[in-house]
């Protein structure tokens, strides 16, 4: 399937060796370029799973505060390993605020940023405090999430970001070898459909909740973020500052709520 590749492997189990064909998640570079007022800027090179590259970059630009809507983009040109976004002249773009080093790995989002203070300029978003979910619904979402990761099902090597509405319906979903990429893809998909800010939705992540994943979620307007893994100290601090309901260690029968527990009944 798209996003994976067959590979010869040797499986060893209980002392027995067996040659087999396995599926491995594809990781390949994507060069991101921006053209603004006829000047081209390099946004660096990110490692991602091919597929939905447009959504990935649109979500990334929104999360970085470079665009406010997909209509801020005049044109998108892409090849296999490069994508070039032409911004409309009306967009205020300051390249010095968004400088990264040449390579951003699939495991890293903030990596390459010259200054963490740039991220701390997150607009004081007012998250929907009236959006509430029953804890049983959050657990049901997890079950649905586990059955809606086709790439992970065959590779065991991808992360997922899935947005659910209040009734447990899937709004959008994305998978990638990188956690940050999966979330950017999801945000990009929803931005194009004019579903951002996502003030009536919960975002579920398959891995840990780091500072930047929380930042991206707040920027997109999600009132609740639920992760299967742990949360970092800075993620918890940021969630509390912006009144995001942050859930960690989500299981079908338990969860840990770090902030704004009033949204979970």
PDB file of C-alpha atoms in Angstrom:
ATOM      1  CA  UNK A   1       0.000   0.000   0.000  1.00  0.00           C
ATOM      2  CA  UNK A   2       1.012   3.654  -0.240  1.00  0.00           C
ATOM      3  CA  UNK A   3       3.476   4.520   2.514  1.00  0.00           C
ATOM      4  CA  UNK A   4       5.072   1.082   2.814  1.00  0.00           C
ATOM      5  CA  UNK A   5       7.517  -1.081   0.908  1.00  0.00           C
ATOM      6  CA  UNK A   6       8.133  -4.815   0.844  1.00  0.00           C
ATOM      7  CA  UNK A   7      11.435  -6.025   2.272  1.00  0.00           C
ATOM      8  CA  UNK A   8      13.153  -9.372   2.705  1.00  0.00           C
ATOM      9  CA  UNK A   9      13.606 -10.273   6.374  1.00  0.00           C
ATOM     10  CA  UNK A  10      14.659 -13.217   8.511  1.00  0.00           C
ATOM     11  CA  UNK A  11      12.304 -13.850  11.410  1.00  0.00           C
ATOM     12  CA  UNK A  12      13.779 -15.640  14.429  1.00  0.00           C
ATOM     13  CA  UNK A  13      11.339 -17.171  16.908  1.00  0.00           C
ATOM     14  CA  UNK A  14      11.968 -19.841  19.522  1.00  0.00           C
ATOM     15  CA  UNK A  15      15.263 -20.694  17.855  1.00  0.00           C
ATOM     16  CA  UNK A  16      13.744 -21.117  14.392  1.00  0.00           C
ATOM     17  CA  UNK A  17      14.770 -18.936  11.438  1.00  0.00           C
ATOM     18  CA  UNK A  18      12.396 -18.203   8.584  1.00  0.00           C
ATOM     19  CA  UNK A  19      12.860 -16.027   5.518  1.00  0.00           C
ATOM     20  CA  UNK A  20       9.829 -13.852   4.849  1.00  0.00           C
ATOM     21  CA  UNK A  21       8.567 -10.740   3.076  1.00  0.00           C
ATOM     22  CA  UNK A  22       7.607  -7.915   5.425  1.00  0.00           C
ATOM     23  CA  UNK A  23       6.209  -4.406   4.972  1.00  0.00           C
ATOM     24  CA  UNK A  24       8.274  -1.457   6.182  1.00  0.00           C
ATOM     25  CA  UNK A  25       7.124   2.146   6.606  1.00  0.00           C
ATOM     26  CA  UNK A  26       8.731   4.413   4.025  1.00  0.00           C
ATOM     27  CA  UNK A  27      10.832   7.308   5.307  1.00  0.00           C
ATOM     28  CA  UNK A  28      12.171   9.724   2.703  1.00  0.00           C
ATOM     29  CA  UNK A  29      13.256  13.374   2.532  1.00  0.00           C
ATOM     30  CA  UNK A  30      11.027  16.253   1.513  1.00  0.00           C
ATOM     31  CA  UNK A  31      12.530  19.664   0.748  1.00  0.00           C
ATOM     32  CA  UNK A  32      10.149  22.501   1.637  1.00  0.00           C
ATOM     33  CA  UNK A  33      10.492  25.762  -0.272  1.00  0.00           C
ATOM     34  CA  UNK A  34       8.514  28.989   0.040  1.00  0.00           C
ATOM     35  CA  UNK A  35       8.243  31.742  -2.561  1.00  0.00           C
ATOM     36  CA  UNK A  36       7.070  35.107  -1.284  1.00  0.00           C
ATOM     37  CA  UNK A  37       7.189  38.284  -3.338  1.00  0.00           C
ATOM     38  CA  UNK A  38       9.307  36.481  -5.967  1.00  0.00           C
ATOM     39  CA  UNK A  39      11.981  35.470  -3.436  1.00  0.00           C
ATOM     40  CA  UNK A  40      12.526  31.779  -2.671  1.00  0.00           C
ATOM     41  CA  UNK A  41      13.293  30.603   0.855  1.00  0.00           C
ATOM     42  CA  UNK A  42      14.302  27.158   2.034  1.00  0.00           C
ATOM     43  CA  UNK A  43      12.332  25.874   5.020  1.00  0.00           C
ATOM     44  CA  UNK A  44      14.654  22.905   5.364  1.00  0.00           C
ATOM     45  CA  UNK A  45      14.442  19.205   4.714  1.00  0.00           C
ATOM     46  CA  UNK A  46      12.048  17.000   6.643  1.00  0.00           C
ATOM     47  CA  UNK A  47      11.916  13.202   6.818  1.00  0.00           C
ATOM     48  CA  UNK A  48       8.403  11.928   6.214  1.00  0.00           C
ATOM     49  CA  UNK A  49       6.301   9.100   4.811  1.00  0.00           C
ATOM     50  CA  UNK A  50       5.262  10.053   1.244  1.00  0.00           C
ATOM     51  CA  UNK A  51       1.585  10.737   0.745  1.00  0.00           C
ATOM     52  CA  UNK A  52      -0.511  13.824   1.513  1.00  0.00           C
ATOM     53  CA  UNK A  53       2.561  16.024   1.152  1.00  0.00           C
ATOM     54  CA  UNK A  54       0.379  19.044   0.355  1.00  0.00           C
ATOM     55  CA  UNK A  55      -1.548  18.548   3.609  1.00  0.00           C
ATOM     56  CA  UNK A  56       1.705  18.061   5.522  1.00  0.00           C
ATOM     57  CA  UNK A  57       3.159  21.372   4.372  1.00  0.00           C
ATOM     58  CA  UNK A  58      -0.123  23.300   4.668  1.00  0.00           C
ATOM     59  CA  UNK A  59      -0.492  22.035   8.244  1.00  0.00           C
ATOM     60  CA  UNK A  60       3.136  22.863   8.996  1.00  0.00           C
ATOM     61  CA  UNK A  61       2.792  26.419   7.673  1.00  0.00           C
ATOM     62  CA  UNK A  62      -0.374  26.932   9.700  1.00  0.00           C
ATOM     63  CA  UNK A  63       1.199  25.514  12.866  1.00  0.00           C
ATOM     64  CA  UNK A  64       4.176  27.830  12.385  1.00  0.00           C
ATOM     65  CA  UNK A  65       1.866  30.832  12.070  1.00  0.00           C
ATOM     66  CA  UNK A  66       2.963  31.546   8.497  1.00  0.00           C
ATOM     67  CA  UNK A  67      -0.564  31.190   7.082  1.00  0.00           C
ATOM     68  CA  UNK A  68      -4.012  31.624   8.629  1.00  0.00           C
ATOM     69  CA  UNK A  69      -5.973  29.786   5.935  1.00  0.00           C
ATOM     70  CA  UNK A  70      -5.284  27.594   2.926  1.00  0.00           C
ATOM     71  CA  UNK A  71      -6.423  30.528   0.766  1.00  0.00           C
ATOM     72  CA  UNK A  72      -3.207  32.332   1.785  1.00  0.00           C
ATOM     73  CA  UNK A  73      -1.478  29.985  -0.662  1.00  0.00           C
ATOM     74  CA  UNK A  74      -1.413  31.057  -4.281  1.00  0.00           C
ATOM     75  CA  UNK A  75       0.120  27.930  -5.766  1.00  0.00           C
ATOM     76  CA  UNK A  76       1.614  24.552  -4.814  1.00  0.00           C
ATOM     77  CA  UNK A  77       4.213  22.855  -6.997  1.00  0.00           C
ATOM     78  CA  UNK A  78       5.602  19.479  -6.022  1.00  0.00           C
ATOM     79  CA  UNK A  79       7.840  16.694  -7.219  1.00  0.00           C
ATOM     80  CA  UNK A  80       8.677  13.387  -5.556  1.00  0.00           C
ATOM     81  CA  UNK A  81      10.970  14.900  -2.912  1.00  0.00           C
ATOM     82  CA  UNK A  82      10.363  18.645  -3.086  1.00  0.00           C
ATOM     83  CA  UNK A  83       7.386  20.907  -2.559  1.00  0.00           C
ATOM     84  CA  UNK A  84       7.264  24.628  -3.265  1.00  0.00           C
ATOM     85  CA  UNK A  85       4.562  26.850  -1.778  1.00  0.00           C
ATOM     86  CA  UNK A  86       3.888  30.230  -3.388  1.00  0.00           C
ATOM     87  CA  UNK A  87       2.393  32.575  -0.805  1.00  0.00           C
ATOM     88  CA  UNK A  88       0.108  35.404  -1.769  1.00  0.00           C
ATOM     89  CA  UNK A  89       1.659  38.850  -1.513  1.00  0.00           C
ATOM     90  CA  UNK A  90      -0.877  39.784   1.165  1.00  0.00           C
ATOM     91  CA  UNK A  91       0.697  37.258   3.568  1.00  0.00           C
ATOM     92  CA  UNK A  92       3.122  38.758   6.094  1.00  0.00           C
ATOM     93  CA  UNK A  93       6.121  36.437   6.033  1.00  0.00           C
ATOM     94  CA  UNK A  94       9.267  37.010   8.063  1.00  0.00           C
ATOM     95  CA  UNK A  95      11.768  34.261   7.151  1.00  0.00           C
ATOM     96  CA  UNK A  96      14.014  35.088  10.124  1.00  0.00           C
ATOM     97  CA  UNK A  97      11.295  33.854  12.504  1.00  0.00           C
ATOM     98  CA  UNK A  98      11.006  30.467  10.839  1.00  0.00           C
ATOM     99  CA  UNK A  99      14.614  29.508  10.171  1.00  0.00           C
ATOM    100  CA  UNK A 100      15.574  25.856  10.624  1.00  0.00           C
ATOM    101  CA  UNK A 101      18.707  23.874  10.063  1.00  0.00           C
ATOM    102  CA  UNK A 102      18.920  21.761   6.919  1.00  0.00           C
ATOM    103  CA  UNK A 103      17.460  18.535   8.294  1.00  0.00           C
ATOM    104  CA  UNK A 104      14.459  17.838  10.517  1.00  0.00           C
ATOM    105  CA  UNK A 105      14.104  14.156  11.339  1.00  0.00           C
ATOM    106  CA  UNK A 106      10.796  12.314  11.521  1.00  0.00           C
ATOM    107  CA  UNK A 107      11.202  12.088  15.292  1.00  0.00           C
ATOM    108  CA  UNK A 108      11.713  15.804  15.797  1.00  0.00           C
ATOM    109  CA  UNK A 109       9.568  18.860  15.414  1.00  0.00           C
ATOM    110  CA  UNK A 110      11.296  21.692  17.279  1.00  0.00           C
ATOM    111  CA  UNK A 111      14.694  20.381  16.129  1.00  0.00           C
ATOM    112  CA  UNK A 112      16.352  22.870  13.833  1.00  0.00           C
ATOM    113  CA  UNK A 113      14.541  25.931  15.193  1.00  0.00           C
ATOM    114  CA  UNK A 114      17.021  28.657  16.024  1.00  0.00           C
ATOM    115  CA  UNK A 115      14.966  29.893  18.947  1.00  0.00           C
ATOM    116  CA  UNK A 116      12.350  28.338  21.204  1.00  0.00           C
ATOM    117  CA  UNK A 117      11.034  31.833  21.916  1.00  0.00           C
ATOM    118  CA  UNK A 118       9.547  31.867  18.413  1.00  0.00           C
ATOM    119  CA  UNK A 119       7.236  29.059  19.460  1.00  0.00           C
ATOM    120  CA  UNK A 120       6.270  30.846  22.649  1.00  0.00           C
ATOM    121  CA  UNK A 121       4.663  33.622  20.618  1.00  0.00           C
ATOM    122  CA  UNK A 122       1.617  31.393  20.193  1.00  0.00           C
ATOM    123  CA  UNK A 123      -1.461  33.543  19.995  1.00  0.00           C
ATOM    124  CA  UNK A 124      -3.538  33.428  23.161  1.00  0.00           C
ATOM    125  CA  UNK A 125      -6.172  31.159  21.674  1.00  0.00           C
ATOM    126  CA  UNK A 126      -9.437  30.813  23.576  1.00  0.00           C
ATOM    127  CA  UNK A 127     -10.306  27.127  23.506  1.00  0.00           C
ATOM    128  CA  UNK A 128     -13.943  26.064  23.706  1.00  0.00           C
ATOM    129  CA  UNK A 129     -14.600  25.460  27.388  1.00  0.00           C
ATOM    130  CA  UNK A 130     -18.153  24.242  26.731  1.00  0.00           C
ATOM    131  CA  UNK A 131     -17.026  21.225  24.717  1.00  0.00           C
ATOM    132  CA  UNK A 132     -17.279  18.167  26.937  1.00  0.00           C
ATOM    133  CA  UNK A 133     -16.968  14.421  26.465  1.00  0.00           C
ATOM    134  CA  UNK A 134     -17.893  11.424  28.554  1.00  0.00           C
ATOM    135  CA  UNK A 135     -14.826   9.410  29.551  1.00  0.00           C
ATOM    136  CA  UNK A 136     -16.441   6.338  27.975  1.00  0.00           C
ATOM    137  CA  UNK A 137     -16.605   8.169  24.643  1.00  0.00           C
ATOM    138  CA  UNK A 138     -12.903   8.990  24.849  1.00  0.00           C
ATOM    139  CA  UNK A 139     -12.175   5.280  25.422  1.00  0.00           C
ATOM    140  CA  UNK A 140     -14.447   4.324  22.512  1.00  0.00           C
ATOM    141  CA  UNK A 141     -12.514   6.737  20.308  1.00  0.00           C
ATOM    142  CA  UNK A 142      -9.342   4.841  21.206  1.00  0.00           C
ATOM    143  CA  UNK A 143     -10.872   1.578  20.021  1.00  0.00           C
ATOM    144  CA  UNK A 144     -11.894   3.251  16.768  1.00  0.00           C
ATOM    145  CA  UNK A 145      -8.426   4.732  16.392  1.00  0.00           C
ATOM    146  CA  UNK A 146      -6.786   1.334  16.777  1.00  0.00           C
ATOM    147  CA  UNK A 147      -8.888  -0.046  13.905  1.00  0.00           C
ATOM    148  CA  UNK A 148      -8.325   2.947  11.612  1.00  0.00           C
ATOM    149  CA  UNK A 149      -4.553   2.852  11.146  1.00  0.00           C
ATOM    150  CA  UNK A 150      -4.076   0.880   7.901  1.00  0.00           C
ATOM    151  CA  UNK A 151      -0.374   1.720   7.566  1.00  0.00           C
ATOM    152  CA  UNK A 152       0.397   0.743  11.165  1.00  0.00           C
ATOM    153  CA  UNK A 153      -1.599  -2.454  10.740  1.00  0.00           C
ATOM    154  CA  UNK A 154       0.779  -3.799   8.107  1.00  0.00           C
ATOM    155  CA  UNK A 155       4.050  -2.187   9.241  1.00  0.00           C
ATOM    156  CA  UNK A 156       3.800  -1.501  12.989  1.00  0.00           C
ATOM    157  CA  UNK A 157       5.987   1.512  12.226  1.00  0.00           C
ATOM    158  CA  UNK A 158       3.795   4.598  11.873  1.00  0.00           C
ATOM    159  CA  UNK A 159       2.144   7.204  14.064  1.00  0.00           C
ATOM    160  CA  UNK A 160      -1.448   8.387  13.733  1.00  0.00           C
ATOM    161  CA  UNK A 161      -3.395  11.566  14.408  1.00  0.00           C
ATOM    162  CA  UNK A 162      -7.185  11.276  14.298  1.00  0.00           C
ATOM    163  CA  UNK A 163      -9.813  13.934  15.003  1.00  0.00           C
ATOM    164  CA  UNK A 164     -13.208  12.878  16.376  1.00  0.00           C
ATOM    165  CA  UNK A 165     -16.423  14.820  16.822  1.00  0.00           C
ATOM    166  CA  UNK A 166     -18.534  14.752  19.979  1.00  0.00           C
ATOM    167  CA  UNK A 167     -20.421  11.651  18.832  1.00  0.00           C
ATOM    168  CA  UNK A 168     -17.261   9.685  18.074  1.00  0.00           C
ATOM    169  CA  UNK A 169     -17.338  10.145  14.323  1.00  0.00           C
ATOM    170  CA  UNK A 170     -13.989  10.493  12.546  1.00  0.00           C
ATOM    171  CA  UNK A 171     -13.505  13.974  11.087  1.00  0.00           C
ATOM    172  CA  UNK A 172     -10.064  13.327   9.572  1.00  0.00           C
ATOM    173  CA  UNK A 173      -7.094  11.013  10.064  1.00  0.00           C
ATOM    174  CA  UNK A 174      -3.460  10.823   9.014  1.00  0.00           C
ATOM    175  CA  UNK A 175      -0.482   8.503   9.435  1.00  0.00           C
ATOM    176  CA  UNK A 176       3.242   9.099   9.084  1.00  0.00           C
ATOM    177  CA  UNK A 177       6.548   7.741  10.319  1.00  0.00           C
ATOM    178  CA  UNK A 178       6.794  10.937  12.395  1.00  0.00           C
ATOM    179  CA  UNK A 179       4.351  12.083  15.093  1.00  0.00           C
ATOM    180  CA  UNK A 180       4.682  15.750  14.154  1.00  0.00           C
ATOM    181  CA  UNK A 181       4.158  14.975  10.485  1.00  0.00           C
ATOM    182  CA  UNK A 182       1.001  12.982  11.175  1.00  0.00           C
ATOM    183  CA  UNK A 183      -0.484  15.906  13.116  1.00  0.00           C
ATOM    184  CA  UNK A 184       0.554  18.453  10.483  1.00  0.00           C
ATOM    185  CA  UNK A 185      -1.070  16.293   7.782  1.00  0.00           C
ATOM    186  CA  UNK A 186      -4.282  16.153   9.795  1.00  0.00           C
ATOM    187  CA  UNK A 187      -4.325  19.904  10.436  1.00  0.00           C
ATOM    188  CA  UNK A 188      -3.637  20.570   6.766  1.00  0.00           C
ATOM    189  CA  UNK A 189      -6.533  18.349   5.683  1.00  0.00           C
ATOM    190  CA  UNK A 190      -8.906  20.092   8.085  1.00  0.00           C
ATOM    191  CA  UNK A 191      -7.681  23.567   7.151  1.00  0.00           C
ATOM    192  CA  UNK A 192      -8.416  22.944   3.466  1.00  0.00           C
ATOM    193  CA  UNK A 193     -11.930  21.801   4.439  1.00  0.00           C
ATOM    194  CA  UNK A 194     -12.338  24.918   6.601  1.00  0.00           C
ATOM    195  CA  UNK A 195     -12.671  22.830   9.764  1.00  0.00           C
ATOM    196  CA  UNK A 196     -10.072  24.860  11.677  1.00  0.00           C
ATOM    197  CA  UNK A 197     -10.395  26.062  14.397  1.00  0.00           C
ATOM    198  CA  UNK A 198     -11.470  22.612  15.568  1.00  0.00           C
ATOM    199  CA  UNK A 199     -13.386  23.867  18.591  1.00  0.00           C
ATOM    200  CA  UNK A 200     -15.882  20.966  18.527  1.00  0.00           C
ATOM    201  CA  UNK A 201     -13.385  18.099  18.246  1.00  0.00           C
ATOM    202  CA  UNK A 202     -10.918  15.966  20.170  1.00  0.00           C
ATOM    203  CA  UNK A 203      -7.522  15.020  18.721  1.00  0.00           C
ATOM    204  CA  UNK A 204      -6.115  11.554  19.429  1.00  0.00           C
ATOM    205  CA  UNK A 205      -2.395  10.811  19.026  1.00  0.00           C
ATOM    206  CA  UNK A 206      -0.858   7.350  18.935  1.00  0.00           C
ATOM    207  CA  UNK A 207       2.377   8.298  20.690  1.00  0.00           C
ATOM    208  CA  UNK A 208       3.690  10.680  23.330  1.00  0.00           C
ATOM    209  CA  UNK A 209       2.512  14.274  23.761  1.00  0.00           C
ATOM    210  CA  UNK A 210       5.444  16.661  23.478  1.00  0.00           C
ATOM    211  CA  UNK A 211       5.551  20.454  23.757  1.00  0.00           C
ATOM    212  CA  UNK A 212       5.220  21.027  20.026  1.00  0.00           C
ATOM    213  CA  UNK A 213       2.347  18.568  19.565  1.00  0.00           C
ATOM    214  CA  UNK A 214       0.460  20.429  22.280  1.00  0.00           C
ATOM    215  CA  UNK A 215       1.366  23.737  20.624  1.00  0.00           C
ATOM    216  CA  UNK A 216       0.078  22.525  17.247  1.00  0.00           C
ATOM    217  CA  UNK A 217      -3.143  21.273  18.829  1.00  0.00           C
ATOM    218  CA  UNK A 218      -3.798  24.581  20.606  1.00  0.00           C
ATOM    219  CA  UNK A 219      -3.016  26.522  17.445  1.00  0.00           C
ATOM    220  CA  UNK A 220      -5.608  24.408  15.592  1.00  0.00           C
ATOM    221  CA  UNK A 221      -8.199  25.063  18.301  1.00  0.00           C
ATOM    222  CA  UNK A 222      -8.666  21.536  19.673  1.00  0.00           C
ATOM    223  CA  UNK A 223     -10.084  21.747  23.236  1.00  0.00           C
ATOM    224  CA  UNK A 224      -8.959  18.187  24.099  1.00  0.00           C
ATOM    225  CA  UNK A 225      -5.828  16.228  23.198  1.00  0.00           C
ATOM    226  CA  UNK A 226      -5.595  12.534  24.113  1.00  0.00           C
ATOM    227  CA  UNK A 227      -2.375  10.562  23.717  1.00  0.00           C
ATOM    228  CA  UNK A 228      -1.627   6.886  24.169  1.00  0.00           C
ATOM    229  CA  UNK A 229       1.804   7.692  25.585  1.00  0.00           C
ATOM    230  CA  UNK A 230       3.189  10.012  28.226  1.00  0.00           C
ATOM    231  CA  UNK A 231       3.324  13.807  28.253  1.00  0.00           C
ATOM    232  CA  UNK A 232       6.427  15.902  28.844  1.00  0.00           C
ATOM    233  CA  UNK A 233       6.754  18.610  31.505  1.00  0.00           C
ATOM    234  CA  UNK A 234       6.645  21.423  28.952  1.00  0.00           C
ATOM    235  CA  UNK A 235       3.624  19.857  27.241  1.00  0.00           C
ATOM    236  CA  UNK A 236       1.732  19.825  30.544  1.00  0.00           C
ATOM    237  CA  UNK A 237       2.770  23.392  31.376  1.00  0.00           C
ATOM    238  CA  UNK A 238       1.656  24.675  27.970  1.00  0.00           C
ATOM    239  CA  UNK A 239      -1.654  22.788  28.170  1.00  0.00           C
ATOM    240  CA  UNK A 240      -2.381  24.327  31.573  1.00  0.00           C
ATOM    241  CA  UNK A 241      -1.445  27.795  30.370  1.00  0.00           C
ATOM    242  CA  UNK A 242      -3.902  27.626  27.453  1.00  0.00           C
ATOM    243  CA  UNK A 243      -6.617  25.575  29.183  1.00  0.00           C
ATOM    244  CA  UNK A 244      -6.198  22.557  26.908  1.00  0.00           C
ATOM    245  CA  UNK A 245      -7.509  19.289  28.342  1.00  0.00           C
ATOM    246  CA  UNK A 246      -4.453  17.039  28.042  1.00  0.00           C
ATOM    247  CA  UNK A 247      -4.895  13.291  28.465  1.00  0.00           C
ATOM    248  CA  UNK A 248      -2.002  10.826  28.670  1.00  0.00           C
ATOM    249  CA  UNK A 249      -1.701   7.049  28.987  1.00  0.00           C
ATOM    250  CA  UNK A 250      -5.113   6.599  27.391  1.00  0.00           C
ATOM    251  CA  UNK A 251      -6.370   3.033  27.646  1.00  0.00           C
ATOM    252  CA  UNK A 252      -9.786   1.486  27.101  1.00  0.00           C
ATOM    253  CA  UNK A 253     -10.367   1.448  30.869  1.00  0.00           C
ATOM    254  CA  UNK A 254      -8.217   4.306  32.215  1.00  0.00           C
ATOM    255  CA  UNK A 255      -6.538   7.638  31.486  1.00  0.00           C
ATOM    256  CA  UNK A 256      -4.509  10.396  33.146  1.00  0.00           C
ATOM    257  CA  UNK A 257      -5.822  13.967  32.848  1.00  0.00           C
ATOM    258  CA  UNK A 258      -3.136  16.616  33.341  1.00  0.00           C
ATOM    259  CA  UNK A 259      -5.135  19.790  32.760  1.00  0.00           C
ATOM    260  CA  UNK A 260      -8.654  21.217  32.396  1.00  0.00           C
ATOM    261  CA  UNK A 261     -10.381  18.025  33.642  1.00  0.00           C
ATOM    262  CA  UNK A 262     -13.779  19.768  33.535  1.00  0.00           C
ATOM    263  CA  UNK A 263     -14.200  18.813  29.865  1.00  0.00           C
ATOM    264  CA  UNK A 264     -14.116  15.096  30.683  1.00  0.00           C
ATOM    265  CA  UNK A 265     -17.263  13.887  32.424  1.00  0.00           C
TER     266      UNK A 265
END
